[in-house]
Coordinates of C-alpha atoms in Angstrom, one line a residue:
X5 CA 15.1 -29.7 33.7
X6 CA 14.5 -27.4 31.0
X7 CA 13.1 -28.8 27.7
X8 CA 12.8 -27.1 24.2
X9 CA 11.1 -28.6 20.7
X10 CA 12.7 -29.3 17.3
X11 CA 14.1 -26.7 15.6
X12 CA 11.0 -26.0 13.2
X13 CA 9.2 -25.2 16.4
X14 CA 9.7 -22.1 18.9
X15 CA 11.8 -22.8 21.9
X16 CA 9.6 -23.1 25.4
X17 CA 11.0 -20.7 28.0
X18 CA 11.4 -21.4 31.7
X19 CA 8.4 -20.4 33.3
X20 CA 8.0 -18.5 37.1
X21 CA 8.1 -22.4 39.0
X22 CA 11.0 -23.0 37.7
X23 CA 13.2 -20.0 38.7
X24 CA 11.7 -20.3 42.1
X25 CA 13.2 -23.7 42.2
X26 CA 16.4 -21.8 41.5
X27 CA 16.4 -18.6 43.9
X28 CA 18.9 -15.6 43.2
X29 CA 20.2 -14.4 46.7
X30 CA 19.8 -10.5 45.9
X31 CA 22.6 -10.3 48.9
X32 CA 25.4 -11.8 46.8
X33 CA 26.6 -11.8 43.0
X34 CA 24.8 -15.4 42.5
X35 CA 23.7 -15.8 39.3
X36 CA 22.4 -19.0 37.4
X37 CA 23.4 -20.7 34.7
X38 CA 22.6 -23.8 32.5
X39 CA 24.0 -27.4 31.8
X40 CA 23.4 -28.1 28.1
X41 CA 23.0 -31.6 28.1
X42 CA 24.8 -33.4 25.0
X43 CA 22.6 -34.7 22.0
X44 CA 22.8 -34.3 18.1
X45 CA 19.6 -33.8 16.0
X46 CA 16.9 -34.7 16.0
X47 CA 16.9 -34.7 19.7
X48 CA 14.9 -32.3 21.2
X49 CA 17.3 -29.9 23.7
X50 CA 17.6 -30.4 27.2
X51 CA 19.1 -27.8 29.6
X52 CA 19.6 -28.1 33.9
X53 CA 18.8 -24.9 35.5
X54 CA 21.4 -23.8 38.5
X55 CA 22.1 -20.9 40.8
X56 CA 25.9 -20.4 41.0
X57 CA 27.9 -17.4 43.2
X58 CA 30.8 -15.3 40.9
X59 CA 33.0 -15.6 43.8
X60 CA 33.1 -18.9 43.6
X61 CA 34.8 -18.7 39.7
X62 CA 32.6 -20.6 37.8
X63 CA 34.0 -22.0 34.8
X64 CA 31.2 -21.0 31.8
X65 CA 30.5 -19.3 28.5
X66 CA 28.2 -16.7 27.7
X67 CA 25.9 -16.1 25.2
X68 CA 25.6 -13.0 23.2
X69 CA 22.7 -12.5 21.3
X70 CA 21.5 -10.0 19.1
X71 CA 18.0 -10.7 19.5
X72 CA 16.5 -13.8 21.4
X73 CA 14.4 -15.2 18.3
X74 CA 17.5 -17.0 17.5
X75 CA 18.0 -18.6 21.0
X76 CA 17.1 -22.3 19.9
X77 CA 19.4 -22.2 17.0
X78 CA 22.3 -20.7 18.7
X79 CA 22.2 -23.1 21.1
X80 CA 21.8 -26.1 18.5
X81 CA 24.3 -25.2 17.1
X82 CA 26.8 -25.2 20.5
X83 CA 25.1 -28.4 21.5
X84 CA 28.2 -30.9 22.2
X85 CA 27.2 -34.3 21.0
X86 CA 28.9 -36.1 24.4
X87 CA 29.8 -33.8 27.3
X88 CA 27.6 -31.1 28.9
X89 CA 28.3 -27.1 28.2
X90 CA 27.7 -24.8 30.7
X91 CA 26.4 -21.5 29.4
X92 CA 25.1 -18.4 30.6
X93 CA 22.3 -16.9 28.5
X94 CA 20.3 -13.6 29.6
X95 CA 17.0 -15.0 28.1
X96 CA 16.9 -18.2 29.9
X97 CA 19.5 -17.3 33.5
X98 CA 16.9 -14.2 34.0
X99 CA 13.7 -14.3 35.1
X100 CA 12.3 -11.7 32.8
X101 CA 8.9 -11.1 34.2
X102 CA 10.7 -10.1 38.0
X103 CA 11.1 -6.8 37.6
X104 CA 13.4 -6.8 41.2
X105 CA 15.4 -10.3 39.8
X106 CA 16.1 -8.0 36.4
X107 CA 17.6 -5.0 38.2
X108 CA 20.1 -7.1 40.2
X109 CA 21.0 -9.1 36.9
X110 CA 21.5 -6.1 35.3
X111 CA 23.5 -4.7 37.6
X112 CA 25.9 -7.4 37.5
X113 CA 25.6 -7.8 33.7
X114 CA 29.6 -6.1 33.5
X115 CA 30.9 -8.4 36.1
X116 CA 29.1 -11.6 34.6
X117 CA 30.5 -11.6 30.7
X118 CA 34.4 -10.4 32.8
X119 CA 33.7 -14.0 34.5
X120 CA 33.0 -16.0 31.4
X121 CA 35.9 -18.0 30.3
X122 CA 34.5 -16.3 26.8
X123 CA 31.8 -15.1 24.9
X124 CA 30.3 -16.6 21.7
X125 CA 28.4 -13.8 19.6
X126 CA 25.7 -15.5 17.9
X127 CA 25.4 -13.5 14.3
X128 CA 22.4 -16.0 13.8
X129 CA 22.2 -19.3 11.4
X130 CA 24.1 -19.5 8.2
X131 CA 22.5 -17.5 4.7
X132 CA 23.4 -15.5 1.9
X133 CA 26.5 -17.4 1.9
X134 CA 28.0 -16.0 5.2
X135 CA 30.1 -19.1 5.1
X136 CA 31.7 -18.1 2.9
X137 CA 32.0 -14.3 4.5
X138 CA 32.9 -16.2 7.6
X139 CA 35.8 -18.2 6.0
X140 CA 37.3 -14.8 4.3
X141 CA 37.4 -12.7 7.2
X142 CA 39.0 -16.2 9.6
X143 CA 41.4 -17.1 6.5
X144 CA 43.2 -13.7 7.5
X145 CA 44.4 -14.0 3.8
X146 CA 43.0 -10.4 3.1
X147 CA 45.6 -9.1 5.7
X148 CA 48.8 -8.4 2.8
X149 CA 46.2 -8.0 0.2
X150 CA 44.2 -5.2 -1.5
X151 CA 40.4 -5.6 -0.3
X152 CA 39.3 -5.0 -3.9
X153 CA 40.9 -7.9 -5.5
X154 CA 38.0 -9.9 -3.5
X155 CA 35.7 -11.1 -5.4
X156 CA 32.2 -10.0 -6.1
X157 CA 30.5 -12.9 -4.3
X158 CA 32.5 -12.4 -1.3
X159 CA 32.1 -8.8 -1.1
X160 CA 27.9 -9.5 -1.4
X161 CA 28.6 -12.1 1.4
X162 CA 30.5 -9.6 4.0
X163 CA 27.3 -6.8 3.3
X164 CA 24.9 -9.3 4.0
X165 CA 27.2 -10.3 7.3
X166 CA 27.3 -6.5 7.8
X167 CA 23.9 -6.0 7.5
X168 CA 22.2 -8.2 10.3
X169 CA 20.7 -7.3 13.8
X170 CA 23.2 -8.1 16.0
X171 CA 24.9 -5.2 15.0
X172 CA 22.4 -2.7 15.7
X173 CA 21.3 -4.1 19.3
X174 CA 22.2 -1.3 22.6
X175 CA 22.9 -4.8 24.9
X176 CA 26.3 -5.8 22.5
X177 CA 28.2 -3.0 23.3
X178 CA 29.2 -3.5 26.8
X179 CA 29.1 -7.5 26.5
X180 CA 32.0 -7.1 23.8
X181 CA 33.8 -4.4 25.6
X182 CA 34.4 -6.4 28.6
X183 CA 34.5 -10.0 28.2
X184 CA 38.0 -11.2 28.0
X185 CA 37.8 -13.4 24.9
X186 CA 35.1 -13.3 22.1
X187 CA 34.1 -14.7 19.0
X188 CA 31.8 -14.0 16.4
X189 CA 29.6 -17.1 15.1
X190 CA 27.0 -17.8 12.0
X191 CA 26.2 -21.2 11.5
X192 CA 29.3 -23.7 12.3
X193 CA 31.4 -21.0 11.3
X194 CA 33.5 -18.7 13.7
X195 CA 36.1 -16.0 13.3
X196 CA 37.7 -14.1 16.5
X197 CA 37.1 -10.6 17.6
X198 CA 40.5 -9.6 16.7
X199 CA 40.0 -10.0 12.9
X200 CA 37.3 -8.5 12.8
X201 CA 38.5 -5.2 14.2
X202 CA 40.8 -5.5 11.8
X203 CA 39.2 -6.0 9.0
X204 CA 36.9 -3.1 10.0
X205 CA 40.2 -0.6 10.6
X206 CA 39.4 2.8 9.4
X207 CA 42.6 2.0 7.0
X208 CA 41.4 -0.9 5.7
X209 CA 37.6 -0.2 4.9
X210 CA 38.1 3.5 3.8
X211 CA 40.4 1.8 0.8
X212 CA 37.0 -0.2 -0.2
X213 CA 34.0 0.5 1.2
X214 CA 31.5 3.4 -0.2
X215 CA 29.2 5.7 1.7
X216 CA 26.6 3.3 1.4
X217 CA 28.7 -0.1 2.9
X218 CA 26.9 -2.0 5.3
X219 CA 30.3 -2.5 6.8
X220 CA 30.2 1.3 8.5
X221 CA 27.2 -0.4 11.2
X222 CA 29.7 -3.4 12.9
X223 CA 32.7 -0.4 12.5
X224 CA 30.7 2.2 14.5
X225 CA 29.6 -0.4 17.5
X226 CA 33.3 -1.8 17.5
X227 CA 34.4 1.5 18.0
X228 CA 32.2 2.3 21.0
X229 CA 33.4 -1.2 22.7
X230 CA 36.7 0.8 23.1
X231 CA 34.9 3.4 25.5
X232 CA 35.2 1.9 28.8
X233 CA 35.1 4.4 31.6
X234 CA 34.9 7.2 28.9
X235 CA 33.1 10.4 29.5
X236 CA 29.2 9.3 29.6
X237 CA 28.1 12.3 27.5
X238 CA 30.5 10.4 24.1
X239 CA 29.1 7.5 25.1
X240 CA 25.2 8.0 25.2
X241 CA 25.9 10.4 22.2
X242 CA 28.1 7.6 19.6
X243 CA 25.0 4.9 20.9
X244 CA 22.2 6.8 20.2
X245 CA 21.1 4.7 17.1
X246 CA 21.5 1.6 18.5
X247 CA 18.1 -0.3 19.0
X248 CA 16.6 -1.6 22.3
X249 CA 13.3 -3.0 23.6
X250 CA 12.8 -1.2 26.0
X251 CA 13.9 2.8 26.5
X252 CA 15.5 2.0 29.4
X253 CA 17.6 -0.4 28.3
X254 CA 19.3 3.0 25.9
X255 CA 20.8 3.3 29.2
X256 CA 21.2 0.3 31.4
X257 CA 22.6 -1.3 28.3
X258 CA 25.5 0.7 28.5
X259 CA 26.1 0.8 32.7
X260 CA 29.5 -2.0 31.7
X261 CA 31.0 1.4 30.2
X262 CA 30.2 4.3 32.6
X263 CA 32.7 5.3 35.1
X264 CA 32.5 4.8 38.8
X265 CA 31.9 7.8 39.5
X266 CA 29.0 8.2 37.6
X267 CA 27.2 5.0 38.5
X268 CA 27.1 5.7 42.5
X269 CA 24.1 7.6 41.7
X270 CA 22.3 5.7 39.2
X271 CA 20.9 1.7 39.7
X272 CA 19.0 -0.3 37.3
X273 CA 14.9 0.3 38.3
X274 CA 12.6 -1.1 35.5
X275 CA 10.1 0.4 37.2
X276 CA 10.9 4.2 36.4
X277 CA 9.6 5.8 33.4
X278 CA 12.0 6.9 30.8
X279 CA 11.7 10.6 31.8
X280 CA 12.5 9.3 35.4
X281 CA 15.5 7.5 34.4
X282 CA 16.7 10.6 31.7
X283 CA 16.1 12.5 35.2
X284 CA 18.2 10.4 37.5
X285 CA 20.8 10.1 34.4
X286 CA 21.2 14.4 34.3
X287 CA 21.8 14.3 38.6
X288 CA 24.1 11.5 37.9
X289 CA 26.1 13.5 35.4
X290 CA 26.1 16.5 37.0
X291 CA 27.3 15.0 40.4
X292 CA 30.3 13.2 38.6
X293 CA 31.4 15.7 36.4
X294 CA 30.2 18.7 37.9
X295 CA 28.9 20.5 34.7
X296 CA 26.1 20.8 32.1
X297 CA 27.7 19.6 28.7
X298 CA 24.7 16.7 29.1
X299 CA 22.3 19.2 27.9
X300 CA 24.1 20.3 25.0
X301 CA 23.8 16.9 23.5
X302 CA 20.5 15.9 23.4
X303 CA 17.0 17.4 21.9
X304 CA 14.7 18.0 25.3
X305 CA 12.3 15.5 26.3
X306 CA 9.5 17.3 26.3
X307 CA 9.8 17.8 22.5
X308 CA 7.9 14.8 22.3
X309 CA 4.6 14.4 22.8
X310 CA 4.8 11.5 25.0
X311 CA 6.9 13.4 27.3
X312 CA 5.8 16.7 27.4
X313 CA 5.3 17.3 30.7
X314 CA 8.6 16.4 31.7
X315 CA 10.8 19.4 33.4
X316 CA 12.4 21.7 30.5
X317 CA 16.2 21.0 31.1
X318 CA 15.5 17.2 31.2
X319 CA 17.5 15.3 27.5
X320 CA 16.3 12.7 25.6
X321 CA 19.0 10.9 24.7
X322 CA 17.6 9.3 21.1
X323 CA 17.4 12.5 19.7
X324 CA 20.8 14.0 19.7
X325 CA 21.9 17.5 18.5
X326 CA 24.3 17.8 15.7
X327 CA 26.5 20.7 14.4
X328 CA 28.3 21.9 17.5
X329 CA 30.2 19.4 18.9
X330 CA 33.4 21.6 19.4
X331 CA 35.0 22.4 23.0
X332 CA 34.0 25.8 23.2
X333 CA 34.9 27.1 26.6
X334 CA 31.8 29.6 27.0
X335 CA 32.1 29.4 30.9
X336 CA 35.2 30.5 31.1
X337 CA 37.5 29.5 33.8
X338 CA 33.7 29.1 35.6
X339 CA 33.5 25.5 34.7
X340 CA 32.4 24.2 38.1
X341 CA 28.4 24.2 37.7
X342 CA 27.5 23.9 41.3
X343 CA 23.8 23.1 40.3
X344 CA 21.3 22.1 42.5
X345 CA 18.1 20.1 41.6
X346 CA 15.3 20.4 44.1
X347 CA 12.4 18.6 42.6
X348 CA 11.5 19.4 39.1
X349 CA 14.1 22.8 39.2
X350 CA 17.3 23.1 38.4
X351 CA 19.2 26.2 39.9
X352 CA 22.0 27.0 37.8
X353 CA 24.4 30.0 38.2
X354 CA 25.2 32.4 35.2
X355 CA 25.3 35.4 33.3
X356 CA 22.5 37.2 30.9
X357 CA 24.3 37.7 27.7
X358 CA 21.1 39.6 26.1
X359 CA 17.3 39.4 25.4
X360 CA 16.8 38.1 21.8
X361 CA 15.2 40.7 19.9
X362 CA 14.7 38.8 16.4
X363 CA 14.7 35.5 15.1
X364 CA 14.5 33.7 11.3
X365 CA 13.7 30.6 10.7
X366 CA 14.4 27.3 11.4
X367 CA 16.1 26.4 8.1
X368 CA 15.4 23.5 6.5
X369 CA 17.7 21.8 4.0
X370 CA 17.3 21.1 0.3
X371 CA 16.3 17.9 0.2
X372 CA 15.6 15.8 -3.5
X373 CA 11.8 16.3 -4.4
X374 CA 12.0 20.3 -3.2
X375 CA 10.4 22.2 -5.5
X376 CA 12.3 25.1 -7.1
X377 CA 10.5 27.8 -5.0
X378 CA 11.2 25.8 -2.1
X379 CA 14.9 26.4 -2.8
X380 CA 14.6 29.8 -4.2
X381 CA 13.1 30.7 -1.0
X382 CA 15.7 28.8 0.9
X383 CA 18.3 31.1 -0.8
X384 CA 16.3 34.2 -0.7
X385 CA 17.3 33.7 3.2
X386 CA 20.3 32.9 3.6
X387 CA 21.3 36.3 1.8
X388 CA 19.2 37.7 4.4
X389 CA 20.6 36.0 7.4
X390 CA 24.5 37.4 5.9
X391 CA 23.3 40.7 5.1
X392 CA 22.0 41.0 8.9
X393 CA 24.8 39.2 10.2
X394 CA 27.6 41.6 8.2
X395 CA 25.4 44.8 9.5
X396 CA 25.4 44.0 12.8
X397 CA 29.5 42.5 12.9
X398 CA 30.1 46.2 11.4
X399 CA 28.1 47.9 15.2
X400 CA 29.8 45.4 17.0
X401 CA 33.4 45.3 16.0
X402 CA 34.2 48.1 13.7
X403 CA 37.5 47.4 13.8
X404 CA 37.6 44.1 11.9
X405 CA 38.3 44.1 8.0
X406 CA 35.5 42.7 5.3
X407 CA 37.3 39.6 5.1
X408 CA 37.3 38.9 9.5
X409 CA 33.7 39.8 9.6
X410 CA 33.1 37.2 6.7
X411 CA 35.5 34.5 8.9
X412 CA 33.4 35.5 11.5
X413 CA 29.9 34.7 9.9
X414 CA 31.4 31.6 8.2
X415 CA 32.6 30.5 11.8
X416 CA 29.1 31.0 13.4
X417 CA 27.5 28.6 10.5
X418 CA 30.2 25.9 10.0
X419 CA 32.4 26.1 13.1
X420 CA 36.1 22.8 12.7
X421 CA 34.1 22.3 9.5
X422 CA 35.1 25.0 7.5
X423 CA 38.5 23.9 7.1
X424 CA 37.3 20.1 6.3
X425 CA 38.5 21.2 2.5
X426 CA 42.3 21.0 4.1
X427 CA 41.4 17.5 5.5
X428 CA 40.2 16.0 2.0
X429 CA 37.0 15.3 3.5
X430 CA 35.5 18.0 1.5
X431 CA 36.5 19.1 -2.1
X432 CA 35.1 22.6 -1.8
X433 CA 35.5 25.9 0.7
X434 CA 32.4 26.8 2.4
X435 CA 32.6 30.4 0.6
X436 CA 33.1 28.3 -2.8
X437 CA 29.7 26.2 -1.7
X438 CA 27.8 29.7 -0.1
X439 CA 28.4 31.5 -3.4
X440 CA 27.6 28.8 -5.5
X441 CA 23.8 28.5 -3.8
X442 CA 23.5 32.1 -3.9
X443 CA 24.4 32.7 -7.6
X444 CA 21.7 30.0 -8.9
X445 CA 19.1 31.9 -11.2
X446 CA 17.6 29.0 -13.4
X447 CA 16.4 25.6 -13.0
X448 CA 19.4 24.0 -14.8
X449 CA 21.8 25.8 -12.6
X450 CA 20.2 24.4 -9.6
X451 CA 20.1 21.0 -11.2
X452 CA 23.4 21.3 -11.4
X453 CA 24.2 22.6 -7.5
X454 CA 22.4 19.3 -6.5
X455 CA 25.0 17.3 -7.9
X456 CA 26.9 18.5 -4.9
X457 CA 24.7 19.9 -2.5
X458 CA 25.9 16.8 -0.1
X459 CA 29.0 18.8 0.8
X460 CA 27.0 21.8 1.2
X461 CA 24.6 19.8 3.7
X462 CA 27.8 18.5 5.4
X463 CA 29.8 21.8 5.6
X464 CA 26.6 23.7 7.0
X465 CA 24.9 20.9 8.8
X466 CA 24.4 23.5 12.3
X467 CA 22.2 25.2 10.1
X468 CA 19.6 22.1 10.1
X469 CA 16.5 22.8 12.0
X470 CA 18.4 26.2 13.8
X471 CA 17.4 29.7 13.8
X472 CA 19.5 32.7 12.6
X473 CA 19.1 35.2 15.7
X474 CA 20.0 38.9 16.8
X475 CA 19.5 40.1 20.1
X476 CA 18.6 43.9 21.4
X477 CA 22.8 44.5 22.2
X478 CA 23.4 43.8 18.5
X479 CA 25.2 39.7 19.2
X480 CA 24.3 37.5 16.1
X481 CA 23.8 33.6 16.6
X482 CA 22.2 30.5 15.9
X483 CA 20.2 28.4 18.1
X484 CA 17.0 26.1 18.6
X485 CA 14.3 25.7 16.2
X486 CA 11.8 26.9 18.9
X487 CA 13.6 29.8 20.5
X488 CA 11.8 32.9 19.3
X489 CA 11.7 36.9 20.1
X490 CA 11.8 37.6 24.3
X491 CA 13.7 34.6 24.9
X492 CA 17.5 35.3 26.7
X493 CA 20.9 34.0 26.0
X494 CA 22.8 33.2 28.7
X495 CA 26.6 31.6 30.1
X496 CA 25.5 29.0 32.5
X497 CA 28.8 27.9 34.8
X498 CA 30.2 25.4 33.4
X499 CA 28.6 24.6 30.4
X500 CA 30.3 25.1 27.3
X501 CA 27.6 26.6 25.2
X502 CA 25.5 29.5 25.9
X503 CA 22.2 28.4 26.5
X504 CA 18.6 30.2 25.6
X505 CA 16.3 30.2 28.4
X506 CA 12.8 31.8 28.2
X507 CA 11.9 33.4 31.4
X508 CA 8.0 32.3 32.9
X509 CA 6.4 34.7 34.4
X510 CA 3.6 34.2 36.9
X511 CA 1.7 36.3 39.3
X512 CA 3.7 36.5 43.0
X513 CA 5.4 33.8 42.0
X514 CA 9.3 33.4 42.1
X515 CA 10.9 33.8 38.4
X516 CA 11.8 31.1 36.3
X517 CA 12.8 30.2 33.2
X518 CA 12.1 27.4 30.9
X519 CA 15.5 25.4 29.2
X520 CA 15.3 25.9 25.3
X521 CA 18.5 24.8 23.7
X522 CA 22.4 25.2 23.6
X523 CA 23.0 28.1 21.1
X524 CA 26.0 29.8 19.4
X525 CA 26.9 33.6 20.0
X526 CA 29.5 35.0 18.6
X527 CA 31.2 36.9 20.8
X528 CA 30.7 34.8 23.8
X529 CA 31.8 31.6 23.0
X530 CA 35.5 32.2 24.9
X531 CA 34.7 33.1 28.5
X532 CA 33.7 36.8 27.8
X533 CA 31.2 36.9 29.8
X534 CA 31.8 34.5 32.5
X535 CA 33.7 36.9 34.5
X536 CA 30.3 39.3 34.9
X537 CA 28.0 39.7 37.6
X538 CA 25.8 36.7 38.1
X539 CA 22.8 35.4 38.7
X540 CA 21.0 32.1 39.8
X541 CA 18.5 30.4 37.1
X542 CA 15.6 28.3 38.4
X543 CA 14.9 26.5 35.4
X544 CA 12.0 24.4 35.4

């Protein structure tokens, strides 16, 4: 029997005796579960501690929570006053000091909330009148109605709802994506899964909600419930900003969504470092999908300090790269990688596109608080960046008009952007924003640039922490804030940006390279050089 205090004290855990009482057979899908006994307040709770199989079809709901300080409450508040409940909770079925109990729960975490007859999500106890934001969004009255006629008090309520730490929390993601019924509660309140999603439609909430809306957080993590068995790369990239405990959890969070094919090679170990698991993650992906868009997503590892003497070509997946998203097709019909990782090196076949021969920058953005010479500066180079980029489009296509070679540069630093002013997303071109930074002289006129230099942020956002670079064959690009002069671009099979390596050269030793960062080239970003003679990287 498991025993926890009043409310106005913490909840006491089950401790090692009692899960040994209860023994998980690691050779089965047994997993416990608990018999809330019936009470009403004051009472203190009571809970019986068992060890069922999920073959055996258990009836049982599951408890979702955001974080595990609100435990007691949550389960308060589900206390029946006369017949037992039988729950499954991780904090209480798991023993979460057993590291080897932990990685076969985990493992089974998908099948487990599939089993549950359903899943309450526990938003935490009622406040800042989320009754009253609960009864809204259950009332489904806002369904024929415009969402501004609500009023003021209601709309504070749903930010407030909007604004909790369930929503931010890695573990919710799967949980909702695969449990067959689920509903959200806050206090005695409760309102289906179903309306929600509605209510947080990209029709409905663009016709009310501002930039700064609260209700964007519960929109993005509903969104990424829909990406079951969906290409790992979206997945680990949309969940980035989700929060977790532990590292590892960024990933084992997430296994309920990963295809099969991707999880044959990767198990839930809490004893592996998070460069260990980023490691097993990069075999996993490139065994399943057989090329290296994983490292176009992500900063490198070794970028931070913690990790820096993890292998080159290794991600880390909290730090993704923005900016160059689009399916550019730089491998050509060469999309089979056919890498091989032998210990800390990664052999990679490809082509040398050319040695870098100059590099500017990396640019950083206006920000508010920038001092006028700070942005004088930042404009002083950006004219220098075009002029270089225009002199050395004229060496390498001479045929192209003004106008092309302009598309061209435009392309390189906005890429599906530039035509965001035909989607409404953007009021202004990118040539409209490039020669309205270039033409400011005076304080006052860049006073009154910052009023919109948001869209110029948004329009050239690959130009964030990227260097402008030539090489010594006359291709223009941009690429990673540390690449600098010496360093090579290359087309790595099968990945679909060229990639700047920077070769390591060591006394009768066998040439490698280090991994710096995707790039773009233009000129290479359509297969031009896949069909060339190759070579083998060993990138380390």
């Amino acid at each position: 029997m498991i025993g926890m205090s009043s409310p106005l004290l913490k909840p006491t855990f089950p401790s090692a005796p009692v899960y040994q009482q209860c023994p998980i057979n690691y050779e089965t899908r047994t997993v416990r579960l608990i018999e809330l006994l019936p009470g009403i307040m004051p009472e203190p709770l009571a809970c019986r501690l068992f060890a069922q199989s999920l073959d055996s079809n258990p009836q049982y709901t599951a408890l979702l929570l955001g974080v595990t300080s609100g435990l007691h409450a949550a389960l308060v508040y589900l206390r029946n006053s006369k017949v037992s409940r039988t729950l499954w909770v991780d904090a209480i079925c798991i023993d979460q000091s057993d590291i080897q109990e932990r990685n076969h729960q985990v493992a089974q975490m998908k099948s487990i909330y599939q089993a549950a007859d359903k899943v309450v999500a526990w938003l935490g106890e009622e406040a800042d009148d989320s009754d009253q934001a609960m009864a809204y969004l259950s009332s489904m009255c806002w369904v024929d109605a415009n969402p501004r006629d609500k009023s003021d008090n209601v709309m504070k309520a749903l930010e407030k709802l909007w604004a909790r730490p369930y929503w931010t929390r890695v573990w919710v993601v799967q949980e909702l994506a695969v449990a067959r019924r689920v509903s959200f509660h806050c206090g005695l309140k409760s309102v289906s899964v179903t309306a929600v999603r509605e209510f947080l439609s990209w029709k409905r909430l663009s016709g009310f909600a501002t930039q700064e809306s609260s209700a964007w957080i519960p929109r993005k993590l509903l969104l990424l419930t829909t990406s079951v068995d969906s290409d790992v790369l979206l997945i680990l990239r949309d969940s980035w900003h989700l929060q977790a405990t532990q590292s590892l959890d960024k990933v084992y969070g997430l296994l309920g969504l990963f295809p099969e094919q991707f999880l044959q090679h990767l198990e839930p170990d809490y004893k592996k470092s998070f460069p260990d698991l980023m490691y097993d993650v990069v075999r996993s992906y490139l065994h399943a999908y057989r090329n290296f868009n994983i490292l176009c997503g992500f900063s490198q590892l070794r970028r931070d300090n913690r990790w820096n003497d993890s292998p080159s070509w290794i991600p880390n997946i909290t730090r993704p790269l923005v900016g160059m998203a689009e399916e550019y097709n730089t491998s050509g019909d060469r999309r089979d990688s056919k890498a091989i990782v032998t210990g800390t090196i990664l052999k990679a076949g490809g082509t040398v596109i050319s040695k870098v021969a100059h590099v500017q920058g990396p640019f950083e953005f206006m920000a508010s608080g920038k001092s006028y010479e700070h942005f004088m500066a930042f404009r002083a180079s950006l004219e220098e960046m075009k002029r270089t980029s225009l002199r050395h489009l004229e060496r390498q296509y001479p045929a192209l008009s003004q106008a092309e070679k302009e598309l061209q540069f435009f392309t390189m630093l906005t890429g599906d952007r530039m035509h965001s002013q035909s989607t409404k997303i953007c009021p202004f071109s990118c040539q409209q924003l490039w020669d309205a930074v270039t033409a400011i002289n005076d304080e006052l006129q860049l006073a009154q640039f910052l009023d919109v230099v948001e869209y110029f942020e948004f329009l050239f956002l690959r130009l964030r922490n990227r260097c402008f670079f030539y090489t010594v064959e006359g291709h223009i690009g941009l690429g990673p804030a540390n690449m600098r002069r010496g360093d090579v671009a290359c087309v790595l099979y099968g990945c679909r940006l060229p990639i700047v390596l920077r070769e390591r050269l060591v006394e009768n030793a066998a040439r490698t390279y280090q991994f710096i960062g995707p790039s773009y080239v233009v000129g290479a970003m359509s297969g031009e050089y896949a069909s060339m003679e190759g070579m083998m990287f060993n990138i380390e």
